[in-house]
JSON list of C-alpha atoms in Angstrom, two decimals:
[
{"chain": "P", "resi": 1449, "resn": "MET", "atom": "CA", "xyz": [113.80, 121.58, 108.88]},
{"chain": "P", "resi": 1450, "resn": "ARG", "atom": "CA", "xyz": [117.24, 123.16, 108.76]},
{"chain": "P", "resi": 1451, "resn": "PHE", "atom": "CA", "xyz": [119.62, 120.23, 108.49]},
{"chain": "P", "resi": 1452, "resn": "SER", "atom": "CA", "xyz": [122.52, 122.40, 109.63]},
{"chain": "P", "resi": 1453, "resn": "SER", "atom": "CA", "xyz": [120.82, 122.90, 113.00]},
{"chain": "P", "resi": 1454, "resn": "CYS", "atom": "CA", "xyz": [120.41, 119.12, 113.34]},
{"chain": "P", "resi": 1455, "resn": "LEU", "atom": "CA", "xyz": [124.11, 118.67, 112.65]},
{"chain": "P", "resi": 1456, "resn": "LYS", "atom": "CA", "xyz": [124.95, 121.33, 115.21]},
{"chain": "P", "resi": 1457, "resn": "ASN", "atom": "CA", "xyz": [122.90, 119.56, 117.88]},
{"chain": "P", "resi": 1458, "resn": "CYS", "atom": "CA", "xyz": [123.99, 115.98, 117.15]},
{"chain": "P", "resi": 1459, "resn": "ASN", "atom": "CA", "xyz": [126.85, 114.57, 119.18]},
{"chain": "P", "resi": 1460, "resn": "THR", "atom": "CA", "xyz": [127.62, 111.22, 117.55]},
{"chain": "P", "resi": 1461, "resn": "LEU", "atom": "CA", "xyz": [129.33, 110.34, 114.28]},
{"chain": "P", "resi": 1462, "resn": "PRO", "atom": "CA", "xyz": [126.57, 107.93, 113.10]},
{"chain": "P", "resi": 1463, "resn": "HIS", "atom": "CA", "xyz": [123.94, 110.64, 113.51]},
{"chain": "P", "resi": 1464, "resn": "ALA", "atom": "CA", "xyz": [126.09, 113.24, 111.75]},
{"chain": "P", "resi": 1465, "resn": "LYS", "atom": "CA", "xyz": [126.74, 110.93, 108.80]},
{"chain": "P", "resi": 1466, "resn": "PHE", "atom": "CA", "xyz": [123.08, 110.04, 108.47]},
{"chain": "P", "resi": 1467, "resn": "ILE", "atom": "CA", "xyz": [121.95, 113.67, 108.66]},
{"chain": "P", "resi": 1468, "resn": "LYS", "atom": "CA", "xyz": [124.36, 114.60, 105.85]},
{"chain": "P", "resi": 1469, "resn": "GLU", "atom": "CA", "xyz": [123.04, 111.71, 103.75]},
{"chain": "P", "resi": 1470, "resn": "LEU", "atom": "CA", "xyz": [119.48, 112.76, 104.51]},
{"chain": "P", "resi": 1471, "resn": "GLU", "atom": "CA", "xyz": [120.18, 116.35, 103.51]},
{"chain": "P", "resi": 1472, "resn": "LYS", "atom": "CA", "xyz": [121.72, 115.22, 100.21]},
{"chain": "P", "resi": 1473, "resn": "ASN", "atom": "CA", "xyz": [118.73, 113.04, 99.29]},
{"chain": "P", "resi": 1474, "resn": "PHE", "atom": "CA", "xyz": [115.87, 115.13, 100.68]},
{"chain": "P", "resi": 1475, "resn": "ILE", "atom": "CA", "xyz": [113.30, 116.40, 98.17]},
{"chain": "P", "resi": 1476, "resn": "PRO", "atom": "CA", "xyz": [111.44, 119.51, 99.44]},
{"chain": "P", "resi": 1477, "resn": "HIS", "atom": "CA", "xyz": [107.65, 119.31, 99.10]},
{"chain": "P", "resi": 1478, "resn": "SER", "atom": "CA", "xyz": [104.48, 121.04, 100.28]},
{"chain": "P", "resi": 1479, "resn": "ALA", "atom": "CA", "xyz": [101.59, 119.48, 102.22]},
{"chain": "P", "resi": 1480, "resn": "PHE", "atom": "CA", "xyz": [99.55, 119.37, 99.01]},
{"chain": "P", "resi": 1481, "resn": "GLN", "atom": "CA", "xyz": [102.38, 117.69, 97.12]},
{"chain": "P", "resi": 1482, "resn": "LYS", "atom": "CA", "xyz": [102.73, 115.19, 99.95]},
{"chain": "P", "resi": 1483, "resn": "THR", "atom": "CA", "xyz": [99.05, 114.27, 99.57]},
{"chain": "P", "resi": 1484, "resn": "LEU", "atom": "CA", "xyz": [99.47, 113.83, 95.82]},
{"chain": "P", "resi": 1485, "resn": "LEU", "atom": "CA", "xyz": [102.54, 111.69, 96.39]},
{"chain": "P", "resi": 1486, "resn": "GLY", "atom": "CA", "xyz": [100.64, 109.50, 98.81]},
{"chain": "P", "resi": 1487, "resn": "VAL", "atom": "CA", "xyz": [97.69, 108.95, 96.49]},
{"chain": "P", "resi": 1488, "resn": "GLY", "atom": "CA", "xyz": [99.78, 108.59, 93.34]},
{"chain": "P", "resi": 1489, "resn": "SER", "atom": "CA", "xyz": [102.30, 106.16, 94.82]},
{"chain": "P", "resi": 1490, "resn": "ALA", "atom": "CA", "xyz": [99.50, 104.03, 96.29]},
{"chain": "P", "resi": 1491, "resn": "VAL", "atom": "CA", "xyz": [97.74, 103.75, 92.91]},
{"chain": "P", "resi": 1492, "resn": "VAL", "atom": "CA", "xyz": [100.92, 102.86, 91.03]},
{"chain": "P", "resi": 1493, "resn": "ALA", "atom": "CA", "xyz": [101.99, 100.34, 93.70]},
{"chain": "P", "resi": 1494, "resn": "LEU", "atom": "CA", "xyz": [98.55, 98.73, 93.53]},
{"chain": "P", "resi": 1495, "resn": "PHE", "atom": "CA", "xyz": [98.91, 98.02, 89.82]},
{"chain": "P", "resi": 1496, "resn": "ASP", "atom": "CA", "xyz": [102.64, 97.26, 89.95]},
{"chain": "P", "resi": 1497, "resn": "PRO", "atom": "CA", "xyz": [103.71, 95.87, 93.36]},
{"chain": "P", "resi": 1498, "resn": "TYR", "atom": "CA", "xyz": [107.30, 95.56, 92.13]},
{"chain": "P", "resi": 1499, "resn": "ARG", "atom": "CA", "xyz": [107.73, 99.34, 91.82]},
{"chain": "P", "resi": 1500, "resn": "ALA", "atom": "CA", "xyz": [110.07, 99.74, 94.79]},
{"chain": "P", "resi": 1501, "resn": "ASP", "atom": "CA", "xyz": [110.30, 103.49, 94.28]},
{"chain": "P", "resi": 1502, "resn": "MET", "atom": "CA", "xyz": [106.53, 103.95, 94.61]},
{"chain": "P", "resi": 1503, "resn": "ILE", "atom": "CA", "xyz": [106.31, 101.65, 97.62]},
{"chain": "P", "resi": 1504, "resn": "SER", "atom": "CA", "xyz": [109.15, 103.54, 99.30]},
{"chain": "P", "resi": 1505, "resn": "CYS", "atom": "CA", "xyz": [107.48, 106.88, 98.56]},
{"chain": "P", "resi": 1506, "resn": "MET", "atom": "CA", "xyz": [104.15, 105.68, 99.96]},
{"chain": "P", "resi": 1507, "resn": "GLY", "atom": "CA", "xyz": [105.86, 104.44, 103.11]},
{"chain": "P", "resi": 1508, "resn": "GLU", "atom": "CA", "xyz": [107.46, 107.81, 103.74]},
{"chain": "P", "resi": 1509, "resn": "VAL", "atom": "CA", "xyz": [104.51, 110.11, 103.07]},
{"chain": "P", "resi": 1510, "resn": "THR", "atom": "CA", "xyz": [101.85, 107.99, 104.81]},
{"chain": "P", "resi": 1511, "resn": "GLY", "atom": "CA", "xyz": [103.82, 106.48, 107.67]},
{"chain": "P", "resi": 1512, "resn": "GLY", "atom": "CA", "xyz": [104.17, 109.36, 110.16]},
{"chain": "P", "resi": 1513, "resn": "LYS", "atom": "CA", "xyz": [102.23, 107.88, 113.09]},
{"chain": "P", "resi": 1514, "resn": "ALA", "atom": "CA", "xyz": [103.55, 104.39, 112.41]},
{"chain": "P", "resi": 1515, "resn": "LEU", "atom": "CA", "xyz": [107.17, 105.58, 112.45]},
{"chain": "P", "resi": 1516, "resn": "ASN", "atom": "CA", "xyz": [106.64, 107.22, 115.83]},
{"chain": "P", "resi": 1517, "resn": "TYR", "atom": "CA", "xyz": [105.11, 103.96, 117.07]},
{"chain": "P", "resi": 1518, "resn": "MET", "atom": "CA", "xyz": [108.03, 101.93, 115.70]},
{"chain": "P", "resi": 1519, "resn": "ARG", "atom": "CA", "xyz": [110.59, 104.19, 117.33]},
{"chain": "P", "resi": 1520, "resn": "GLN", "atom": "CA", "xyz": [108.84, 103.90, 120.70]},
{"chain": "P", "resi": 1521, "resn": "LYS", "atom": "CA", "xyz": [108.73, 100.11, 120.37]},
{"chain": "P", "resi": 1522, "resn": "MET", "atom": "CA", "xyz": [112.47, 100.09, 119.69]},
{"chain": "P", "resi": 1523, "resn": "LEU", "atom": "CA", "xyz": [113.15, 102.27, 122.71]},
{"chain": "P", "resi": 1524, "resn": "GLU", "atom": "CA", "xyz": [111.33, 99.79, 124.95]},
{"chain": "P", "resi": 1525, "resn": "THR", "atom": "CA", "xyz": [114.22, 97.31, 124.72]},
{"chain": "P", "resi": 1526, "resn": "ASN", "atom": "CA", "xyz": [117.95, 97.72, 125.27]},
{"chain": "P", "resi": 1527, "resn": "GLU", "atom": "CA", "xyz": [118.64, 96.15, 121.88]},
{"chain": "P", "resi": 1528, "resn": "GLY", "atom": "CA", "xyz": [116.27, 98.46, 120.05]},
{"chain": "P", "resi": 1529, "resn": "ALA", "atom": "CA", "xyz": [117.57, 101.53, 121.86]},
{"chain": "P", "resi": 1530, "resn": "GLU", "atom": "CA", "xyz": [121.11, 100.49, 120.95]},
{"chain": "P", "resi": 1531, "resn": "ILE", "atom": "CA", "xyz": [120.15, 100.39, 117.27]},
{"chain": "P", "resi": 1532, "resn": "LEU", "atom": "CA", "xyz": [118.75, 103.92, 117.45]},
{"chain": "P", "resi": 1533, "resn": "ARG", "atom": "CA", "xyz": [121.94, 105.09, 119.17]},
{"chain": "P", "resi": 1534, "resn": "ASP", "atom": "CA", "xyz": [124.39, 103.35, 116.82]},
{"chain": "P", "resi": 1535, "resn": "MET", "atom": "CA", "xyz": [122.37, 103.86, 113.61]},
{"chain": "P", "resi": 1536, "resn": "PRO", "atom": "CA", "xyz": [123.93, 100.80, 111.93]},
{"chain": "P", "resi": 1537, "resn": "ARG", "atom": "CA", "xyz": [123.50, 100.37, 108.17]},
{"chain": "P", "resi": 1538, "resn": "ILE", "atom": "CA", "xyz": [123.20, 97.20, 106.14]},
{"chain": "P", "resi": 1539, "resn": "ASN", "atom": "CA", "xyz": [124.96, 97.34, 102.77]},
{"chain": "P", "resi": 1540, "resn": "SER", "atom": "CA", "xyz": [127.84, 95.62, 101.01]},
{"chain": "P", "resi": 1541, "resn": "GLN", "atom": "CA", "xyz": [130.35, 98.20, 102.25]},
{"chain": "P", "resi": 1542, "resn": "ILE", "atom": "CA", "xyz": [129.59, 97.40, 105.88]},
{"chain": "P", "resi": 1543, "resn": "VAL", "atom": "CA", "xyz": [128.41, 93.79, 105.89]},
{"chain": "P", "resi": 1544, "resn": "CYS", "atom": "CA", "xyz": [130.92, 91.26, 104.55]},
{"chain": "P", "resi": 1545, "resn": "PHE", "atom": "CA", "xyz": [128.74, 88.75, 102.75]},
{"chain": "P", "resi": 1546, "resn": "LYS", "atom": "CA", "xyz": [131.77, 86.62, 101.85]},
{"chain": "P", "resi": 1547, "resn": "THR", "atom": "CA", "xyz": [132.42, 86.08, 105.56]},
{"chain": "P", "resi": 1548, "resn": "LEU", "atom": "CA", "xyz": [128.74, 85.36, 106.25]},
{"chain": "P", "resi": 1549, "resn": "SER", "atom": "CA", "xyz": [128.65, 82.81, 103.42]},
{"chain": "P", "resi": 1550, "resn": "GLN", "atom": "CA", "xyz": [131.47, 80.87, 105.07]},
{"chain": "P", "resi": 1551, "resn": "MET", "atom": "CA", "xyz": [129.76, 80.61, 108.46]},
{"chain": "P", "resi": 1552, "resn": "PRO", "atom": "CA", "xyz": [128.13, 77.34, 109.63]},
{"chain": "P", "resi": 1553, "resn": "GLN", "atom": "CA", "xyz": [124.89, 76.60, 107.80]},
{"chain": "P", "resi": 1554, "resn": "ASN", "atom": "CA", "xyz": [122.66, 76.88, 110.86]},
{"chain": "P", "resi": 1555, "resn": "THR", "atom": "CA", "xyz": [123.79, 80.39, 111.82]},
{"chain": "P", "resi": 1556, "resn": "LEU", "atom": "CA", "xyz": [121.73, 83.51, 111.22]},
{"chain": "P", "resi": 1557, "resn": "GLY", "atom": "CA", "xyz": [124.51, 85.05, 109.15]},
{"chain": "P", "resi": 1558, "resn": "ARG", "atom": "CA", "xyz": [124.75, 82.05, 106.82]},
{"chain": "P", "resi": 1559, "resn": "VAL", "atom": "CA", "xyz": [120.96, 81.86, 106.45]},
{"chain": "P", "resi": 1560, "resn": "TYR", "atom": "CA", "xyz": [120.94, 85.53, 105.43]},
{"chain": "P", "resi": 1561, "resn": "ALA", "atom": "CA", "xyz": [123.87, 85.23, 103.01]},
{"chain": "P", "resi": 1562, "resn": "ASP", "atom": "CA", "xyz": [122.40, 82.13, 101.34]},
{"chain": "P", "resi": 1563, "resn": "PHE", "atom": "CA", "xyz": [119.01, 83.83, 101.02]},
{"chain": "P", "resi": 1564, "resn": "MET", "atom": "CA", "xyz": [120.57, 86.81, 99.25]},
{"chain": "P", "resi": 1565, "resn": "VAL", "atom": "CA", "xyz": [122.47, 84.59, 96.80]},
{"chain": "P", "resi": 1566, "resn": "GLU", "atom": "CA", "xyz": [119.52, 82.28, 96.08]},
{"chain": "P", "resi": 1567, "resn": "ASN", "atom": "CA", "xyz": [117.22, 85.21, 95.37]},
{"chain": "P", "resi": 1568, "resn": "LYS", "atom": "CA", "xyz": [119.85, 87.28, 93.54]},
{"chain": "P", "resi": 1569, "resn": "ILE", "atom": "CA", "xyz": [119.39, 90.22, 95.90]},
{"chain": "P", "resi": 1570, "resn": "THR", "atom": "CA", "xyz": [121.93, 92.87, 96.83]},
{"chain": "P", "resi": 1571, "resn": "ALA", "atom": "CA", "xyz": [121.91, 94.74, 100.12]},
{"chain": "P", "resi": 1572, "resn": "ASP", "atom": "CA", "xyz": [122.60, 97.92, 98.15]},
{"chain": "P", "resi": 1573, "resn": "SER", "atom": "CA", "xyz": [119.20, 97.91, 96.46]},
{"chain": "P", "resi": 1574, "resn": "ARG", "atom": "CA", "xyz": [117.32, 99.75, 99.23]},
{"chain": "P", "resi": 1575, "resn": "LEU", "atom": "CA", "xyz": [116.46, 103.32, 98.31]},
{"chain": "P", "resi": 1576, "resn": "PRO", "atom": "CA", "xyz": [117.49, 106.28, 100.49]},
{"chain": "P", "resi": 1577, "resn": "VAL", "atom": "CA", "xyz": [114.88, 108.41, 102.28]},
{"chain": "P", "resi": 1578, "resn": "HIS", "atom": "CA", "xyz": [113.60, 111.34, 100.19]},
{"chain": "P", "resi": 1579, "resn": "PHE", "atom": "CA", "xyz": [110.52, 112.82, 101.87]},
{"chain": "P", "resi": 1580, "resn": "ILE", "atom": "CA", "xyz": [111.20, 112.79, 105.63]},
{"chain": "P", "resi": 1581, "resn": "ASP", "atom": "CA", "xyz": [113.19, 115.63, 107.17]},
{"chain": "P", "resi": 1582, "resn": "ASP", "atom": "CA", "xyz": [113.25, 114.33, 110.75]},
{"chain": "P", "resi": 1583, "resn": "PRO", "atom": "CA", "xyz": [116.49, 112.31, 111.14]},
{"chain": "P", "resi": 1584, "resn": "ASP", "atom": "CA", "xyz": [115.06, 110.01, 113.82]},
{"chain": "P", "resi": 1585, "resn": "MET", "atom": "CA", "xyz": [111.98, 109.11, 111.78]},
{"chain": "P", "resi": 1586, "resn": "ALA", "atom": "CA", "xyz": [114.01, 108.88, 108.59]},
{"chain": "P", "resi": 1587, "resn": "TYR", "atom": "CA", "xyz": [116.40, 106.41, 110.19]},
{"chain": "P", "resi": 1588, "resn": "VAL", "atom": "CA", "xyz": [113.52, 104.24, 111.43]},
{"chain": "P", "resi": 1589, "resn": "ILE", "atom": "CA", "xyz": [112.16, 103.73, 107.93]},
{"chain": "P", "resi": 1590, "resn": "GLN", "atom": "CA", "xyz": [115.65, 103.32, 106.47]},
{"chain": "P", "resi": 1591, "resn": "ARG", "atom": "CA", "xyz": [116.27, 100.59, 109.03]},
{"chain": "P", "resi": 1592, "resn": "TYR", "atom": "CA", "xyz": [112.94, 98.99, 108.14]},
{"chain": "P", "resi": 1593, "resn": "ARG", "atom": "CA", "xyz": [114.00, 98.81, 104.48]},
{"chain": "P", "resi": 1594, "resn": "GLU", "atom": "CA", "xyz": [117.41, 97.40, 105.23]},
{"chain": "P", "resi": 1595, "resn": "VAL", "atom": "CA", "xyz": [116.20, 94.61, 107.54]},
{"chain": "P", "resi": 1596, "resn": "HIS", "atom": "CA", "xyz": [113.33, 93.59, 105.24]},
{"chain": "P", "resi": 1597, "resn": "ASP", "atom": "CA", "xyz": [115.46, 90.91, 103.58]},
{"chain": "P", "resi": 1598, "resn": "LEU", "atom": "CA", "xyz": [116.59, 89.70, 107.00]},
{"chain": "P", "resi": 1599, "resn": "VAL", "atom": "CA", "xyz": [112.97, 89.25, 108.01]},
{"chain": "P", "resi": 1600, "resn": "HIS", "atom": "CA", "xyz": [112.40, 87.21, 104.85]},
{"chain": "P", "resi": 1601, "resn": "ALA", "atom": "CA", "xyz": [115.53, 85.15, 105.43]},
{"chain": "P", "resi": 1602, "resn": "THR", "atom": "CA", "xyz": [115.06, 84.38, 109.12]},
{"chain": "P", "resi": 1603, "resn": "LEU", "atom": "CA", "xyz": [111.41, 83.41, 108.54]},
{"chain": "P", "resi": 1604, "resn": "PHE", "atom": "CA", "xyz": [112.38, 81.26, 105.51]},
{"chain": "P", "resi": 1605, "resn": "MET", "atom": "CA", "xyz": [109.91, 83.13, 103.34]},
{"chain": "P", "resi": 1606, "resn": "LYS", "atom": "CA", "xyz": [110.50, 83.30, 99.57]},
{"chain": "P", "resi": 1607, "resn": "THR", "atom": "CA", "xyz": [110.42, 86.53, 97.57]},
{"chain": "P", "resi": 1608, "resn": "ASN", "atom": "CA", "xyz": [107.55, 85.44, 95.31]},
{"chain": "P", "resi": 1609, "resn": "MET", "atom": "CA", "xyz": [104.15, 87.13, 95.65]},
{"chain": "P", "resi": 1610, "resn": "LEU", "atom": "CA", "xyz": [102.97, 84.64, 98.28]},
{"chain": "P", "resi": 1611, "resn": "GLY", "atom": "CA", "xyz": [106.07, 85.23, 100.39]},
{"chain": "P", "resi": 1612, "resn": "GLU", "atom": "CA", "xyz": [105.91, 89.00, 100.01]},
{"chain": "P", "resi": 1613, "resn": "VAL", "atom": "CA", "xyz": [102.24, 89.17, 100.99]},
{"chain": "P", "resi": 1614, "resn": "THR", "atom": "CA", "xyz": [102.92, 86.99, 104.02]},
{"chain": "P", "resi": 1615, "resn": "ILE", "atom": "CA", "xyz": [105.81, 89.16, 105.17]},
{"chain": "P", "resi": 1616, "resn": "LYS", "atom": "CA", "xyz": [103.75, 92.30, 104.59]},
{"chain": "P", "resi": 1617, "resn": "TRP", "atom": "CA", "xyz": [101.10, 91.00, 106.99]},
{"chain": "P", "resi": 1618, "resn": "ILE", "atom": "CA", "xyz": [103.72, 90.32, 109.68]},
{"chain": "P", "resi": 1619, "resn": "GLU", "atom": "CA", "xyz": [105.30, 93.74, 109.14]},
{"chain": "P", "resi": 1620, "resn": "GLY", "atom": "CA", "xyz": [101.92, 95.45, 109.04]},
{"chain": "P", "resi": 1621, "resn": "ILE", "atom": "CA", "xyz": [100.85, 93.92, 112.34]},
{"chain": "P", "resi": 1622, "resn": "GLN", "atom": "CA", "xyz": [104.14, 94.80, 114.00]},
{"chain": "P", "resi": 1623, "resn": "THR", "atom": "CA", "xyz": [104.86, 98.24, 112.51]},
{"chain": "P", "resi": 1624, "resn": "LYS", "atom": "CA", "xyz": [101.37, 99.61, 111.71]},
{"chain": "P", "resi": 1625, "resn": "LEU", "atom": "CA", "xyz": [102.80, 101.03, 108.46]},
{"chain": "P", "resi": 1626, "resn": "PRO", "atom": "CA", "xyz": [99.89, 101.70, 106.04]},
{"chain": "P", "resi": 1627, "resn": "MET", "atom": "CA", "xyz": [101.94, 100.51, 103.07]},
{"chain": "P", "resi": 1628, "resn": "CYS", "atom": "CA", "xyz": [102.46, 97.11, 104.74]},
{"chain": "P", "resi": 1629, "resn": "ILE", "atom": "CA", "xyz": [98.81, 96.72, 105.66]},
{"chain": "P", "resi": 1630, "resn": "GLY", "atom": "CA", "xyz": [97.78, 97.75, 102.16]},
{"chain": "P", "resi": 1631, "resn": "GLY", "atom": "CA", "xyz": [100.35, 95.41, 100.64]},
{"chain": "P", "resi": 1632, "resn": "GLY", "atom": "CA", "xyz": [98.96, 92.51, 102.65]},
{"chain": "P", "resi": 1633, "resn": "ILE", "atom": "CA", "xyz": [95.39, 93.22, 101.58]},
{"chain": "P", "resi": 1634, "resn": "TRP", "atom": "CA", "xyz": [95.85, 94.14, 97.93]},
{"chain": "P", "resi": 1635, "resn": "GLY", "atom": "CA", "xyz": [98.75, 91.80, 97.30]},
{"chain": "P", "resi": 1636, "resn": "ALA", "atom": "CA", "xyz": [96.60, 88.84, 98.31]},
{"chain": "P", "resi": 1637, "resn": "ALA", "atom": "CA", "xyz": [94.16, 89.71, 95.53]},
{"chain": "P", "resi": 1638, "resn": "ARG", "atom": "CA", "xyz": [96.95, 89.14, 92.99]},
{"chain": "P", "resi": 1639, "resn": "LEU", "atom": "CA", "xyz": [97.72, 85.60, 94.12]},
{"chain": "P", "resi": 1640, "resn": "LYS", "atom": "CA", "xyz": [97.14, 82.76, 91.69]},
{"chain": "P", "resi": 1641, "resn": "PRO", "atom": "CA", "xyz": [94.44, 80.21, 92.69]},
{"chain": "P", "resi": 1642, "resn": "LYS", "atom": "CA", "xyz": [96.94, 77.59, 93.93]},
{"chain": "P", "resi": 1643, "resn": "HIS", "atom": "CA", "xyz": [98.80, 80.12, 96.07]},
{"chain": "P", "resi": 1644, "resn": "ARG", "atom": "CA", "xyz": [95.55, 81.68, 97.27]},
{"chain": "P", "resi": 1645, "resn": "GLN", "atom": "CA", "xyz": [94.52, 78.34, 98.78]},
{"chain": "P", "resi": 1646, "resn": "LEU", "atom": "CA", "xyz": [97.86, 78.00, 100.55]},
{"chain": "P", "resi": 1647, "resn": "TYR", "atom": "CA", "xyz": [97.63, 81.61, 101.67]},
{"chain": "P", "resi": 1648, "resn": "LEU", "atom": "CA", "xyz": [94.20, 81.26, 103.26]},
{"chain": "P", "resi": 1649, "resn": "LYS", "atom": "CA", "xyz": [94.81, 77.85, 104.87]},
{"chain": "P", "resi": 1650, "resn": "GLN", "atom": "CA", "xyz": [98.42, 78.17, 106.03]},
{"chain": "P", "resi": 1651, "resn": "TYR", "atom": "CA", "xyz": [100.27, 81.39, 105.32]},
{"chain": "P", "resi": 1652, "resn": "LEU", "atom": "CA", "xyz": [97.78, 84.00, 106.51]},
{"chain": "P", "resi": 1653, "resn": "PRO", "atom": "CA", "xyz": [97.00, 82.31, 109.87]},
{"chain": "P", "resi": 1654, "resn": "TRP", "atom": "CA", "xyz": [100.73, 81.82, 110.45]},
{"chain": "P", "resi": 1655, "resn": "ALA", "atom": "CA", "xyz": [101.50, 85.44, 109.52]},
{"chain": "P", "resi": 1656, "resn": "ILE", "atom": "CA", "xyz": [98.87, 86.79, 111.92]},
{"chain": "P", "resi": 1657, "resn": "LYS", "atom": "CA", "xyz": [100.15, 84.57, 114.74]},
{"chain": "P", "resi": 1658, "resn": "THR", "atom": "CA", "xyz": [103.78, 85.46, 114.04]},
{"chain": "P", "resi": 1659, "resn": "GLY", "atom": "CA", "xyz": [103.05, 89.17, 113.77]},
{"chain": "P", "resi": 1660, "resn": "ASN", "atom": "CA", "xyz": [101.30, 89.15, 117.14]},
{"chain": "P", "resi": 1661, "resn": "ASP", "atom": "CA", "xyz": [103.48, 86.67, 119.04]},
{"chain": "P", "resi": 1662, "resn": "ALA", "atom": "CA", "xyz": [107.03, 87.36, 117.81]},
{"chain": "P", "resi": 1663, "resn": "LYS", "atom": "CA", "xyz": [109.24, 90.00, 119.36]},
{"chain": "P", "resi": 1664, "resn": "PHE", "atom": "CA", "xyz": [109.37, 93.31, 117.49]},
{"chain": "P", "resi": 1665, "resn": "MET", "atom": "CA", "xyz": [111.62, 92.46, 114.57]},
{"chain": "P", "resi": 1666, "resn": "GLN", "atom": "CA", "xyz": [112.60, 96.05, 113.81]},
{"chain": "P", "resi": 1667, "resn": "GLY", "atom": "CA", "xyz": [114.20, 96.12, 117.26]},
{"chain": "P", "resi": 1668, "resn": "ILE", "atom": "CA", "xyz": [116.52, 93.16, 116.63]},
{"chain": "P", "resi": 1669, "resn": "TYR", "atom": "CA", "xyz": [120.20, 94.01, 116.27]},
{"chain": "P", "resi": 1670, "resn": "PHE", "atom": "CA", "xyz": [120.75, 91.37, 113.59]},
{"chain": "P", "resi": 1671, "resn": "GLU", "atom": "CA", "xyz": [124.34, 92.44, 112.98]},
{"chain": "P", "resi": 1672, "resn": "LYS", "atom": "CA", "xyz": [125.30, 91.32, 116.49]},
{"chain": "P", "resi": 1673, "resn": "ARG", "atom": "CA", "xyz": [123.62, 87.94, 116.04]},
{"chain": "P", "resi": 1674, "resn": "TRP", "atom": "CA", "xyz": [125.35, 86.58, 112.92]},
{"chain": "P", "resi": 1675, "resn": "ASN", "atom": "CA", "xyz": [126.77, 83.66, 114.94]},
{"chain": "P", "resi": 1676, "resn": "GLN", "atom": "CA", "xyz": [123.47, 82.75, 116.60]},
{"chain": "P", "resi": 1677, "resn": "ASP", "atom": "CA", "xyz": [121.94, 79.38, 115.79]},
{"chain": "P", "resi": 1678, "resn": "ILE", "atom": "CA", "xyz": [118.78, 80.03, 113.77]},
{"chain": "P", "resi": 1679, "resn": "SER", "atom": "CA", "xyz": [116.73, 77.63, 115.92]},
{"chain": "P", "resi": 1680, "resn": "ASP", "atom": "CA", "xyz": [117.88, 79.43, 119.07]},
{"chain": "P", "resi": 1681, "resn": "PHE", "atom": "CA", "xyz": [117.00, 82.73, 117.39]},
{"chain": "P", "resi": 1682, "resn": "HIS", "atom": "CA", "xyz": [113.49, 81.48, 116.68]},
{"chain": "P", "resi": 1683, "resn": "ARG", "atom": "CA", "xyz": [113.02, 80.33, 120.27]},
{"chain": "P", "resi": 1684, "resn": "GLU", "atom": "CA", "xyz": [114.29, 83.62, 121.68]},
{"chain": "P", "resi": 1685, "resn": "MET", "atom": "CA", "xyz": [112.07, 85.66, 119.35]},
{"chain": "P", "resi": 1686, "resn": "ASN", "atom": "CA", "xyz": [109.03, 83.43, 119.90]},
{"chain": "P", "resi": 1687, "resn": "ILE", "atom": "CA", "xyz": [108.87, 82.44, 116.24]},
{"chain": "P", "resi": 1688, "resn": "THR", "atom": "CA", "xyz": [107.47, 79.12, 115.01]},
{"chain": "P", "resi": 1689, "resn": "ARG", "atom": "CA", "xyz": [108.65, 78.22, 111.53]},
{"chain": "P", "resi": 1690, "resn": "LEU", "atom": "CA", "xyz": [105.90, 77.60, 108.98]},
{"chain": "P", "resi": 1691, "resn": "THR", "atom": "CA", "xyz": [105.77, 73.89, 108.12]},
{"chain": "P", "resi": 1692, "resn": "GLY", "atom": "CA", "xyz": [107.07, 73.17, 104.65]},
{"chain": "P", "resi": 1693, "resn": "THR", "atom": "CA", "xyz": [109.25, 76.25, 104.25]}
]
């Protein structure tokens, strides 16, 4: 793809800014190299699920059909279509976490801010897209990365292996991304016996139900819902909180 032609055809500032960022970070590769990247990143991620760079790479090089599916799901709702039009980003330069941390405790914004502090996470830790040259598809996976912590926070799911595997099942069901489906399957094999029992009896059934019943979480404009009561958010999104979390 010639990024200059994309810039010439785009007519909004958010798109222009994202295309320039994409051009700066893009790593050219052949079809054969893409295959190697897919296999290699999957193997490394299997043995080290905390290698964010390998997981990100796998998501980009294996997620073509899933990204198209995700984009279509977003376009089915006004809120999702608005996200694709505005191309909002979630990082510390745009989201004021100090303001969110001062909001009432039951608001979505406060739940998110507290989650980030408790788990020592920064919104600037999400990697840029390197292997997708289509701006629309690249934005979809960038958005997926940047709302991942919001999915954790709003579902009250910890960032330990049990929580990550549970979220991966929900994301896999909703997005069809191979890396999420693989993460749900192979991550479960790494659970300790105590967590494996909880996973099979409570977390997995809840994840499957939530993934199928909840509204498409990638199509939620979280940034416009900071003031929303978390219980109201759950009702609107058809989410039942897992008992004990």
